[in-house]
mmCIF file of C-alpha atoms and ligand atoms in Angstrom:
data_model
loop_
_atom_site.group_PDB
_atom_site.id
_atom_site.type_symbol
_atom_site.label_atom_id
_atom_site.label_comp_id
_atom_site.label_asym_id
_atom_site.label_seq_id
_atom_site.Cartn_x
_atom_site.Cartn_y
_atom_site.Cartn_z
ATOM 1 C CA MET A 1 -28.370 -6.043 21.947
ATOM 2 C CA PRO A 2 -25.070 -5.075 23.595
ATOM 3 C CA ALA A 3 -23.305 -1.956 22.361
ATOM 4 C CA PHE A 4 -20.762 -2.571 19.626
ATOM 5 C CA LYS A 5 -18.066 -0.133 18.665
ATOM 6 C CA GLU A 6 -19.266 1.855 15.650
ATOM 7 C CA LEU A 7 -17.423 0.784 12.539
ATOM 8 C CA VAL A 8 -18.169 1.274 8.838
ATOM 9 C CA PHE A 9 -17.346 -1.371 6.214
ATOM 10 C CA SER A 10 -18.104 -1.367 2.518
ATOM 11 C CA GLY A 11 -16.790 -2.932 -0.655
ATOM 12 C CA VAL A 12 -16.638 -2.378 -4.403
ATOM 13 C CA GLN A 13 -15.917 -5.038 -7.048
ATOM 14 C CA PRO A 14 -12.973 -4.546 -9.391
ATOM 15 C CA THR A 15 -14.946 -5.628 -12.455
ATOM 16 C CA GLY A 16 -15.357 -3.200 -15.303
ATOM 17 C CA ASN A 17 -15.767 0.522 -15.354
ATOM 18 C CA LEU A 18 -16.814 2.333 -12.221
ATOM 19 C CA HIS A 19 -19.794 4.517 -13.058
ATOM 20 C CA LEU A 20 -21.862 7.335 -11.665
ATOM 21 C CA GLY A 21 -24.097 4.839 -9.793
ATOM 22 C CA ASN A 22 -21.090 3.416 -7.933
ATOM 23 C CA TYR A 23 -19.916 6.928 -7.175
ATOM 24 C CA LEU A 24 -23.171 8.508 -5.992
ATOM 25 C CA GLY A 25 -24.679 5.398 -4.376
ATOM 26 C CA ALA A 26 -21.484 4.347 -2.609
ATOM 27 C CA ILE A 27 -18.035 5.941 -3.008
ATOM 28 C CA LYS A 28 -19.093 9.576 -2.509
ATOM 29 C CA ARG A 29 -20.900 8.515 0.660
ATOM 30 C CA PHE A 30 -17.837 6.534 1.842
ATOM 31 C CA VAL A 31 -15.891 9.791 1.748
ATOM 32 C CA ALA A 32 -18.459 11.608 3.891
ATOM 33 C CA MET A 33 -18.577 8.815 6.502
ATOM 34 C CA GLN A 34 -14.913 9.316 7.344
ATOM 35 C CA ALA A 35 -15.745 12.443 9.348
ATOM 36 C CA GLN A 36 -17.925 10.490 11.729
ATOM 37 C CA PHE A 37 -16.718 6.878 11.804
ATOM 38 C CA GLU A 38 -13.740 4.596 11.693
ATOM 39 C CA CYS A 39 -14.050 3.101 8.182
ATOM 40 C CA LEU A 40 -12.772 0.132 6.184
ATOM 41 C CA TYR A 41 -13.107 0.253 2.396
ATOM 42 C CA CYS A 42 -12.379 -2.935 0.523
ATOM 43 C CA VAL A 43 -11.737 -3.808 -3.111
ATOM 44 C CA VAL A 44 -13.549 -7.142 -3.220
ATOM 45 C CA ASP A 45 -11.374 -9.175 -5.564
ATOM 46 C CA LEU A 46 -12.610 -12.524 -4.194
ATOM 47 C CA HIS A 47 -16.111 -11.503 -5.213
ATOM 48 C CA ALA A 48 -14.846 -10.484 -8.653
ATOM 49 C CA ILE A 49 -13.698 -14.007 -9.536
ATOM 50 C CA THR A 50 -17.190 -15.456 -9.064
ATOM 51 C CA VAL A 51 -17.342 -14.783 -12.794
ATOM 52 C CA TRP A 52 -14.311 -15.268 -15.070
ATOM 53 C CA GLN A 53 -11.707 -12.491 -14.913
ATOM 54 C CA ASP A 54 -8.632 -12.217 -17.064
ATOM 55 C CA PRO A 55 -5.776 -12.191 -14.496
ATOM 56 C CA ALA A 56 -3.817 -9.215 -15.881
ATOM 57 C CA GLU A 57 -7.015 -7.234 -16.274
ATOM 58 C CA LEU A 58 -8.085 -8.094 -12.709
ATOM 59 C CA THR A 59 -4.782 -6.746 -11.375
ATOM 60 C CA ARG A 60 -5.341 -3.525 -13.322
ATOM 61 C CA GLN A 61 -8.903 -3.178 -12.093
ATOM 62 C CA ILE A 62 -7.954 -3.691 -8.436
ATOM 63 C CA ARG A 63 -5.534 -0.780 -8.743
ATOM 64 C CA GLU A 64 -8.084 1.310 -10.637
ATOM 65 C CA VAL A 65 -10.794 0.922 -7.975
ATOM 66 C CA THR A 66 -8.219 1.798 -5.320
ATOM 67 C CA ALA A 67 -7.296 4.876 -7.352
ATOM 68 C CA ALA A 68 -10.984 5.831 -7.539
ATOM 69 C CA PHE A 69 -11.299 5.571 -3.759
ATOM 70 C CA LEU A 70 -8.308 7.846 -3.252
ATOM 71 C CA ALA A 71 -9.234 10.272 -6.030
ATOM 72 C CA ALA A 72 -12.751 10.651 -4.628
ATOM 73 C CA GLY A 73 -11.335 11.671 -1.263
ATOM 74 C CA ILE A 74 -10.906 8.552 0.858
ATOM 75 C CA ASP A 75 -7.880 9.252 3.026
ATOM 76 C CA PRO A 76 -5.823 6.065 3.450
ATOM 77 C CA ALA A 77 -4.164 7.454 6.560
ATOM 78 C CA ARG A 78 -7.531 7.690 8.256
ATOM 79 C CA SER A 79 -9.563 4.892 6.648
ATOM 80 C CA VAL A 80 -8.373 1.346 5.967
ATOM 81 C CA VAL A 81 -8.142 0.746 2.195
ATOM 82 C CA PHE A 82 -7.265 -2.794 1.102
ATOM 83 C CA ASN A 83 -8.070 -5.677 -1.212
ATOM 84 C CA GLN A 84 -10.044 -8.573 0.181
ATOM 85 C CA SER A 85 -7.837 -11.458 -0.999
ATOM 86 C CA GLN A 86 -4.950 -10.223 1.142
ATOM 87 C CA VAL A 87 -6.808 -10.689 4.428
ATOM 88 C CA PRO A 88 -7.408 -14.439 4.822
ATOM 89 C CA GLN A 89 -10.022 -14.000 7.559
ATOM 90 C CA HIS A 90 -12.701 -13.120 4.953
ATOM 91 C CA ALA A 91 -12.539 -16.558 3.328
ATOM 92 C CA GLU A 92 -12.166 -18.333 6.676
ATOM 93 C CA LEU A 93 -15.249 -16.739 8.160
ATOM 94 C CA ALA A 94 -17.158 -17.322 4.932
ATOM 95 C CA TRP A 95 -16.647 -21.071 5.379
ATOM 96 C CA ILE A 96 -18.028 -20.987 8.910
ATOM 97 C CA PHE A 97 -20.964 -18.882 7.693
ATOM 98 C CA ASN A 98 -21.570 -21.431 4.910
ATOM 99 C CA CYS A 99 -22.438 -23.777 7.727
ATOM 100 C CA VAL A 100 -24.756 -21.220 9.383
ATOM 101 C CA ALA A 101 -26.634 -19.864 6.342
ATOM 102 C CA ARG A 102 -29.479 -21.997 4.956
ATOM 103 C CA LEU A 103 -29.914 -23.109 1.372
ATOM 104 C CA GLY A 104 -33.420 -21.648 1.389
ATOM 105 C CA TRP A 105 -32.062 -18.201 2.254
ATOM 106 C CA LEU A 106 -29.657 -18.207 -0.679
ATOM 107 C CA ASN A 107 -32.319 -19.552 -3.035
ATOM 108 C CA ARG A 108 -34.212 -16.299 -2.508
ATOM 109 C CA MET A 109 -31.358 -14.023 -3.625
ATOM 110 C CA THR A 110 -32.539 -12.110 -6.669
ATOM 111 C CA GLN A 111 -29.071 -10.930 -7.725
ATOM 112 C CA PHE A 112 -27.919 -14.531 -8.230
ATOM 113 C CA LYS A 113 -30.940 -15.203 -10.390
ATOM 114 C CA GLU A 114 -30.204 -12.103 -12.489
ATOM 115 C CA LYS A 115 -26.484 -12.785 -12.827
ATOM 116 C CA ALA A 116 -26.751 -16.519 -13.480
ATOM 117 C CA GLY A 117 -29.500 -15.973 -16.048
ATOM 118 C CA LYS A 118 -30.948 -18.994 -17.815
ATOM 119 C CA ASP A 119 -27.773 -21.067 -17.684
ATOM 120 C CA ARG A 120 -27.855 -21.557 -13.927
ATOM 121 C CA GLU A 121 -26.225 -25.007 -14.033
ATOM 122 C CA ASN A 122 -23.142 -23.403 -15.479
ATOM 123 C CA ALA A 123 -22.780 -20.617 -12.871
ATOM 124 C CA SER A 124 -19.896 -20.959 -10.425
ATOM 125 C CA ILE A 125 -20.629 -22.109 -6.887
ATOM 126 C CA GLY A 126 -18.898 -18.899 -5.809
ATOM 127 C CA LEU A 127 -21.553 -16.823 -7.559
ATOM 128 C CA TYR A 128 -24.249 -18.620 -5.588
ATOM 129 C CA ASP A 129 -22.315 -18.271 -2.342
ATOM 130 C CA TYR A 130 -21.439 -14.620 -3.000
ATOM 131 C CA PRO A 131 -23.739 -13.135 -0.313
ATOM 132 C CA VAL A 132 -22.240 -15.392 2.379
ATOM 133 C CA LEU A 133 -18.769 -14.042 1.604
ATOM 134 C CA MET A 134 -20.257 -10.557 1.777
ATOM 135 C CA ALA A 135 -21.590 -11.281 5.284
ATOM 136 C CA ALA A 136 -18.104 -12.491 6.235
ATOM 137 C CA ASP A 137 -16.551 -9.263 4.867
ATOM 138 C CA ILE A 138 -18.734 -7.189 7.126
ATOM 139 C CA LEU A 139 -18.778 -9.358 10.217
ATOM 140 C CA ALA A 140 -15.052 -10.189 10.252
ATOM 141 C CA TYR A 141 -14.769 -6.626 11.560
ATOM 142 C CA ARG A 142 -18.059 -6.719 13.479
ATOM 143 C CA ALA A 143 -18.974 -3.633 11.423
ATOM 144 C CA THR A 144 -22.083 -1.798 12.604
ATOM 145 C CA HIS A 145 -22.812 0.336 9.510
ATOM 146 C CA VAL A 146 -22.604 -0.473 5.797
ATOM 147 C CA PRO A 147 -23.164 2.258 3.184
ATOM 148 C CA VAL A 148 -24.352 0.739 -0.105
ATOM 149 C CA GLY A 149 -26.675 1.380 -3.035
ATOM 150 C CA GLU A 150 -30.198 0.004 -2.959
ATOM 151 C CA ASP A 151 -29.293 -3.070 -5.033
ATOM 152 C CA GLN A 152 -27.386 -4.512 -2.042
ATOM 153 C CA LYS A 153 -30.334 -4.361 0.356
ATOM 154 C CA GLN A 154 -31.233 -8.036 0.161
ATOM 155 C CA HIS A 155 -27.606 -9.062 0.728
ATOM 156 C CA LEU A 156 -27.488 -6.956 3.877
ATOM 157 C CA GLU A 157 -30.672 -8.554 5.144
ATOM 158 C CA LEU A 158 -28.947 -11.911 4.705
ATOM 159 C CA THR A 159 -25.942 -10.591 6.656
ATOM 160 C CA ARG A 160 -28.281 -9.686 9.519
ATOM 161 C CA ASP A 161 -29.909 -13.130 9.384
ATOM 162 C CA ILE A 162 -26.520 -14.859 9.522
ATOM 163 C CA ALA A 163 -25.385 -12.722 12.480
ATOM 164 C CA GLN A 164 -28.634 -13.419 14.309
ATOM 165 C CA LYS A 165 -28.488 -17.163 13.707
ATOM 166 C CA PHE A 166 -24.832 -17.381 14.758
ATOM 167 C CA ASN A 167 -25.623 -15.423 17.939
ATOM 168 C CA ASN A 168 -28.549 -17.758 18.670
ATOM 169 C CA ASP A 169 -26.947 -21.076 17.718
ATOM 170 C CA PHE A 170 -23.848 -20.368 19.800
ATOM 171 C CA SER A 171 -25.358 -18.242 22.568
ATOM 172 C CA ALA A 172 -24.101 -20.490 25.391
ATOM 173 C CA ALA A 173 -20.540 -20.583 24.039
ATOM 174 C CA ILE A 174 -20.599 -16.848 23.343
ATOM 175 C CA GLN A 175 -21.404 -16.198 26.993
ATOM 176 C CA GLN A 176 -18.957 -18.818 28.196
ATOM 177 C CA HIS A 177 -16.130 -17.103 26.334
ATOM 178 C CA GLY A 178 -17.023 -13.779 27.905
ATOM 179 C CA HIS A 179 -18.614 -12.043 24.910
ATOM 180 C CA GLY A 180 -21.932 -11.354 26.603
ATOM 181 C CA GLU A 181 -25.267 -11.743 24.821
ATOM 182 C CA ALA A 182 -24.166 -11.585 21.200
ATOM 183 C CA PHE A 183 -20.895 -11.868 19.325
ATOM 184 C CA PHE A 184 -21.956 -10.191 16.078
ATOM 185 C CA PRO A 185 -23.771 -6.873 15.736
ATOM 186 C CA ILE A 186 -26.949 -6.712 13.648
ATOM 187 C CA THR A 187 -25.470 -4.432 11.019
ATOM 188 C CA GLU A 188 -27.362 -1.330 9.863
ATOM 189 C CA PRO A 189 -27.476 -0.817 6.098
ATOM 190 C CA LEU A 190 -27.045 2.845 5.182
ATOM 191 C CA ILE A 191 -28.981 3.208 1.940
ATOM 192 C CA GLY A 192 -30.114 6.660 1.124
ATOM 193 C CA GLY A 193 -29.748 10.033 -0.471
ATOM 194 C CA PRO A 194 -31.181 11.057 -3.819
ATOM 195 C CA ALA A 195 -29.026 8.541 -5.717
ATOM 196 C CA ALA A 196 -29.485 5.224 -3.888
ATOM 197 C CA ARG A 197 -30.483 3.769 -7.256
ATOM 198 C CA VAL A 198 -29.084 5.581 -10.273
ATOM 199 C CA MET A 199 -30.803 4.434 -13.444
ATOM 200 C CA SER A 200 -29.555 3.925 -16.999
ATOM 201 C CA LEU A 201 -29.386 7.095 -19.101
ATOM 202 C CA ARG A 202 -31.012 5.156 -21.954
ATOM 203 C CA ASP A 203 -33.875 3.620 -19.968
ATOM 204 C CA GLY A 204 -35.061 5.072 -16.674
ATOM 205 C CA THR A 205 -36.538 1.751 -15.587
ATOM 206 C CA LYS A 206 -33.183 -0.097 -15.670
ATOM 207 C CA LYS A 207 -30.356 0.277 -13.139
ATOM 208 C CA MET A 208 -27.162 1.974 -14.337
ATOM 209 C CA SER A 209 -24.779 -0.954 -14.558
ATOM 210 C CA LYS A 210 -21.303 -2.002 -15.621
ATOM 211 C CA SER A 211 -22.729 -4.819 -17.676
ATOM 212 C CA ASP A 212 -25.074 -2.754 -19.883
ATOM 213 C CA PRO A 213 -23.803 -3.243 -23.461
ATOM 214 C CA SER A 214 -24.440 0.439 -24.269
ATOM 215 C CA ASP A 215 -21.748 2.791 -22.967
ATOM 216 C CA TYR A 216 -24.296 5.603 -23.421
ATOM 217 C CA SER A 217 -26.294 4.081 -20.559
ATOM 218 C CA ARG A 218 -23.722 5.175 -17.981
ATOM 219 C CA ILE A 219 -21.186 7.859 -17.132
ATOM 220 C CA ASN A 220 -17.872 6.245 -16.252
ATOM 221 C CA LEU A 221 -15.601 7.858 -13.680
ATOM 222 C CA THR A 222 -12.869 7.858 -16.312
ATOM 223 C CA ASP A 223 -14.979 9.629 -18.982
ATOM 224 C CA ASP A 224 -13.585 12.965 -20.179
ATOM 225 C CA SER A 225 -15.685 16.143 -20.383
ATOM 226 C CA ASP A 226 -16.670 15.522 -24.005
ATOM 227 C CA ALA A 227 -17.931 12.028 -23.238
ATOM 228 C CA ILE A 228 -19.852 13.250 -20.184
ATOM 229 C CA ALA A 229 -21.446 16.058 -22.216
ATOM 230 C CA GLN A 230 -22.405 13.728 -25.059
ATOM 231 C CA LYS A 231 -23.933 11.133 -22.773
ATOM 232 C CA VAL A 232 -25.984 13.664 -20.802
ATOM 233 C CA ARG A 233 -27.217 15.332 -23.991
ATOM 234 C CA LYS A 234 -28.224 11.976 -25.458
ATOM 235 C CA ALA A 235 -29.899 10.816 -22.228
ATOM 236 C CA LYS A 236 -33.496 9.744 -22.757
ATOM 237 C CA THR A 237 -36.151 12.193 -21.526
ATOM 238 C CA ASP A 238 -39.834 12.846 -22.105
ATOM 239 C CA ALA A 239 -41.533 15.776 -23.819
ATOM 240 C CA GLU A 240 -42.731 17.720 -20.754
ATOM 241 C CA PRO A 241 -40.800 20.453 -18.950
ATOM 242 C CA LEU A 242 -39.593 19.653 -15.422
ATOM 243 C CA PRO A 243 -42.283 19.757 -12.720
ATOM 244 C CA SER A 244 -42.024 22.123 -9.747
ATOM 245 C CA GLU A 245 -42.645 19.432 -7.147
ATOM 246 C CA THR A 246 -41.417 15.865 -6.664
ATOM 247 C CA ALA A 247 -44.956 14.456 -7.012
ATOM 248 C CA GLY A 248 -44.700 15.482 -10.670
ATOM 249 C CA LEU A 249 -41.751 13.068 -11.159
ATOM 250 C CA GLU A 250 -43.937 10.030 -10.601
ATOM 251 C CA LYS A 251 -44.241 7.873 -13.722
ATOM 252 C CA ARG A 252 -41.472 9.954 -15.321
ATOM 253 C CA PRO A 253 -38.489 7.659 -14.590
ATOM 254 C CA GLU A 254 -35.995 9.469 -16.830
ATOM 255 C CA ALA A 255 -36.826 12.905 -15.414
ATOM 256 C CA ASP A 256 -36.706 11.501 -11.885
ATOM 257 C CA ASN A 257 -33.292 9.954 -12.562
ATOM 258 C CA LEU A 258 -31.696 13.111 -13.979
ATOM 259 C CA VAL A 259 -33.095 15.221 -11.121
ATOM 260 C CA GLY A 260 -31.786 12.650 -8.610
ATOM 261 C CA ILE A 261 -28.324 12.713 -10.217
ATOM 262 C CA PHE A 262 -28.307 16.521 -10.183
ATOM 263 C CA ALA A 263 -29.366 16.526 -6.524
ATOM 264 C CA ALA A 264 -26.711 14.019 -5.439
ATOM 265 C CA LEU A 265 -23.924 15.789 -7.363
ATOM 266 C CA SER A 266 -24.845 19.158 -5.879
ATOM 267 C CA GLU A 267 -25.504 17.771 -2.379
ATOM 268 C CA ALA A 268 -29.074 18.969 -2.463
ATOM 269 C CA SER A 269 -32.476 17.283 -2.466
ATOM 270 C CA ARG A 270 -34.814 16.662 -5.414
ATOM 271 C CA GLU A 271 -37.056 19.378 -3.918
ATOM 272 C CA ASP A 272 -34.181 21.896 -4.013
ATOM 273 C CA VAL A 273 -33.410 21.052 -7.636
ATOM 274 C CA LEU A 274 -37.035 21.406 -8.711
ATOM 275 C CA ARG A 275 -37.356 24.685 -6.858
ATOM 276 C CA GLU A 276 -34.666 25.999 -9.171
ATOM 277 C CA TYR A 277 -35.469 24.149 -12.394
ATOM 278 C CA GLY A 278 -39.236 23.543 -12.178
ATOM 279 C CA GLY A 279 -40.747 24.576 -15.514
ATOM 280 C CA ALA A 280 -37.393 24.353 -17.335
ATOM 281 C CA GLN A 281 -37.052 22.474 -20.618
ATOM 282 C CA PHE A 282 -34.716 19.479 -20.634
ATOM 283 C CA SER A 283 -32.332 21.216 -23.016
ATOM 284 C CA ALA A 284 -31.613 23.910 -20.400
ATOM 285 C CA PHE A 285 -31.547 21.475 -17.497
ATOM 286 C CA LYS A 286 -29.191 19.124 -19.323
ATOM 287 C CA GLY A 287 -26.825 22.031 -20.002
ATOM 288 C CA ALA A 288 -26.654 22.758 -16.275
ATOM 289 C CA LEU A 289 -26.226 19.049 -15.524
ATOM 290 C CA VAL A 290 -23.296 18.776 -17.957
ATOM 291 C CA ASP A 291 -21.546 21.711 -16.272
ATOM 292 C CA LEU A 292 -22.150 20.242 -12.821
ATOM 293 C CA ALA A 293 -21.080 16.701 -13.766
ATOM 294 C CA VAL A 294 -17.920 17.905 -15.515
ATOM 295 C CA ALA A 295 -17.034 20.124 -12.542
ATOM 296 C CA LYS A 296 -17.508 17.302 -10.021
ATOM 297 C CA LEU A 297 -16.287 14.264 -11.959
ATOM 298 C CA GLY A 298 -13.538 15.830 -14.104
ATOM 299 C CA PRO A 299 -11.055 16.240 -11.225
ATOM 300 C CA ILE A 300 -11.739 12.705 -9.976
ATOM 301 C CA GLY A 301 -11.078 11.181 -13.402
ATOM 302 C CA ALA A 302 -7.884 13.223 -13.773
ATOM 303 C CA GLU A 303 -6.623 12.222 -10.335
ATOM 304 C CA MET A 304 -7.415 8.548 -11.054
ATOM 305 C CA LYS A 305 -5.289 8.764 -14.191
ATOM 306 C CA ARG A 306 -2.421 10.277 -12.227
ATOM 307 C CA LEU A 307 -2.663 7.618 -9.509
ATOM 308 C CA VAL A 308 -2.835 4.564 -11.780
ATOM 309 C CA ALA A 309 0.357 5.761 -13.452
ATOM 310 C CA ASP A 310 2.114 5.007 -10.146
ATOM 311 C CA PRO A 311 1.124 1.414 -9.253
ATOM 312 C CA GLY A 312 3.900 1.260 -6.637
ATOM 313 C CA HIS A 313 2.133 3.875 -4.560
ATOM 314 C CA ILE A 314 -1.237 2.151 -4.881
ATOM 315 C CA ASP A 315 0.249 -1.215 -3.928
ATOM 316 C CA ALA A 316 1.843 0.360 -0.835
ATOM 317 C CA VAL A 317 -1.532 1.809 0.219
ATOM 318 C CA LEU A 318 -3.140 -1.627 -0.223
ATOM 319 C CA ALA A 319 -0.380 -3.408 1.698
ATOM 320 C CA ASP A 320 -0.642 -1.014 4.631
ATOM 321 C CA GLY A 321 -4.443 -1.314 4.597
ATOM 322 C CA ALA A 322 -4.337 -5.125 4.533
ATOM 323 C CA ALA A 323 -2.065 -5.204 7.591
ATOM 324 C CA ARG A 324 -4.373 -2.853 9.491
ATOM 325 C CA ALA A 325 -7.486 -4.773 8.421
ATOM 326 C CA GLU A 326 -5.965 -8.081 9.474
ATOM 327 C CA ALA A 327 -5.084 -6.647 12.885
ATOM 328 C CA ILE A 328 -8.815 -6.028 13.453
ATOM 329 C CA ALA A 329 -10.136 -9.233 11.869
ATOM 330 C CA ALA A 330 -7.645 -11.770 13.283
ATOM 331 C CA PRO A 331 -8.708 -11.566 16.948
ATOM 332 C CA ASN A 332 -12.380 -11.638 15.900
ATOM 333 C CA ILE A 333 -11.902 -14.818 13.880
ATOM 334 C CA ALA A 334 -9.821 -16.403 16.636
ATOM 335 C CA ALA A 335 -12.743 -15.717 18.991
ATOM 336 C CA VAL A 336 -15.205 -17.223 16.484
ATOM 337 C CA LYS A 337 -13.096 -20.390 16.312
ATOM 338 C CA ASP A 338 -13.144 -20.658 20.107
ATOM 339 C CA ILE A 339 -16.907 -20.122 20.136
ATOM 340 C CA VAL A 340 -17.453 -22.822 17.508
ATOM 341 C CA GLY A 341 -15.349 -25.208 19.595
ATOM 342 C CA PHE A 342 -12.203 -25.699 17.525
ATOM 343 C CA VAL A 343 -9.070 -26.615 19.504
ATOM 344 C CA ARG A 344 -6.427 -23.929 19.055
ATOM 345 C CA ARG A 345 -2.920 -24.877 18.028
ATOM 346 C CA ARG A 346 -0.403 -23.941 20.671
HETATM 347 P P1 TYM B 401 -20.708 -3.372 -6.705
HETATM 348 O O1 TYM B 401 -19.256 -3.476 -6.943
HETATM 349 O O2 TYM B 401 -21.648 -3.937 -7.700
HETATM 350 O O3 TYM B 401 -21.110 -1.866 -6.487
HETATM 351 C C1 TYM B 401 -20.412 -1.035 -5.580
HETATM 352 C C2 TYM B 401 -21.379 -0.106 -4.881
HETATM 353 O O4 TYM B 401 -22.069 0.691 -5.853
HETATM 354 C C3 TYM B 401 -23.466 0.612 -5.626
HETATM 355 N N1 TYM B 401 -24.161 0.735 -6.911
HETATM 356 C C4 TYM B 401 -25.120 1.631 -7.160
HETATM 357 N N2 TYM B 401 -25.677 2.593 -6.392
HETATM 358 C C5 TYM B 401 -26.633 3.359 -6.959
HETATM 359 N N3 TYM B 401 -27.067 3.215 -8.236
HETATM 360 C C6 TYM B 401 -26.530 2.260 -9.049
HETATM 361 N N4 TYM B 401 -26.941 2.133 -10.303
HETATM 362 C C7 TYM B 401 -25.518 1.410 -8.512
HETATM 363 N N5 TYM B 401 -24.786 0.388 -9.013
HETATM 364 C C8 TYM B 401 -23.970 -0.014 -8.017
HETATM 365 C C9 TYM B 401 -23.675 -0.748 -5.001
HETATM 366 O O5 TYM B 401 -24.904 -0.809 -4.290
HETATM 367 C C10 TYM B 401 -22.475 -0.857 -4.093
HETATM 368 O O6 TYM B 401 -22.705 -0.187 -2.868
HETATM 369 N N6 TYM B 401 -21.706 -6.937 -3.397
HETATM 370 C C11 TYM B 401 -21.140 -5.619 -3.533
HETATM 371 C C12 TYM B 401 -19.716 -5.504 -3.041
HETATM 372 C C13 TYM B 401 -19.480 -6.005 -1.648
HETATM 373 C C14 TYM B 401 -19.857 -5.352 -0.463
HETATM 374 C C15 TYM B 401 -19.388 -6.178 0.601
HETATM 375 C C16 TYM B 401 -20.554 -4.173 -0.181
HETATM 376 C C17 TYM B 401 -18.818 -7.146 -1.309
HETATM 377 N N7 TYM B 401 -18.750 -7.246 0.056
HETATM 378 C C18 TYM B 401 -19.602 -5.846 1.925
HETATM 379 C C19 TYM B 401 -20.757 -3.854 1.155
HETATM 380 C C20 TYM B 401 -20.298 -4.677 2.200
HETATM 381 C C21 TYM B 401 -21.159 -5.255 -5.001
HETATM 382 O O7 TYM B 401 -21.155 -6.090 -5.852
HETATM 383 O O8 TYM B 401 -21.061 -3.960 -5.244
#
């Protein structure tokens, strides 16, 4: 595999409240990546409309996710922050990838099955095709690294399969046009840390999710200190005190989840947390978790509020980001069109 320039890409959907899972599994890690990589962070509004979105509400949510990025510490001068619909190369490449990806590959996608539920006939074609657009998001920039939560793992495997098949199917043309052995990198998913899969506060076997009907299942980035405290105190636990070692968290999903959240918020490991709190009762541990969560999330929520009050500023950040993103994607997609064999307009 030839060397590709290191580039990070990731995306977040503007659909419903951003929660602690989105923050710890993704956004907090996006912030850290900026020190090491050139990064693009995208509000994936084209993905959002795979299920019905009220237009005015969608506009609001796009700005709110952008505000969350900025409030969490993504620096728009350094990283490229933009919304997907404003860079036409995503949709263009998705069409070409539709002709590379196989029906059988998409039929295996578990997230489609979950989201479409029983009424599959009534799901949009976009919902089914969602992972192909995701591959196009990443590969339009020939991104080498993608930080995501664990739930996106299968989609990233599909991205790698599409890149591989494109490189194989067009290998002669890729060489002919001077791109060497492969046009697309085989992107590395970056899934990790103690909070790669944050679970519901009401049921440690279910993922924390925007679509859970119970607001007590999740901590939203916009929750105030009282709401955070209430939700942590009400979080489901078991009757035992915390173990001193991680082996003792097995078969205790709620304890494991709270320890993982504590670890991720304090930038420590589960081992570190248990070294300090092993033997503690949940009441004491939850008290410490409330203080930590309020200290870390409070300022982000407050800054989000301040930012969304100035949509002009957010829109300017997005416009600048879209122009910079397009400057990277446009030559890549022009090259793809040459490789596929389309005649260029003069
Ligand atoms: P989305 O909007 O559902 O979630 C955004 C990010 O948050 C992570 N995440 C979690 N991490 C840990 N625990 C949880 N409970 C949890 N819930 C969500 C997700 O893994 C994700 O990283 N398909 C993507 C958006 C997307 C994308 C892309 C991502 C579109 N194109 C290209 C990367 C690269 C999604 O729906 O994420």
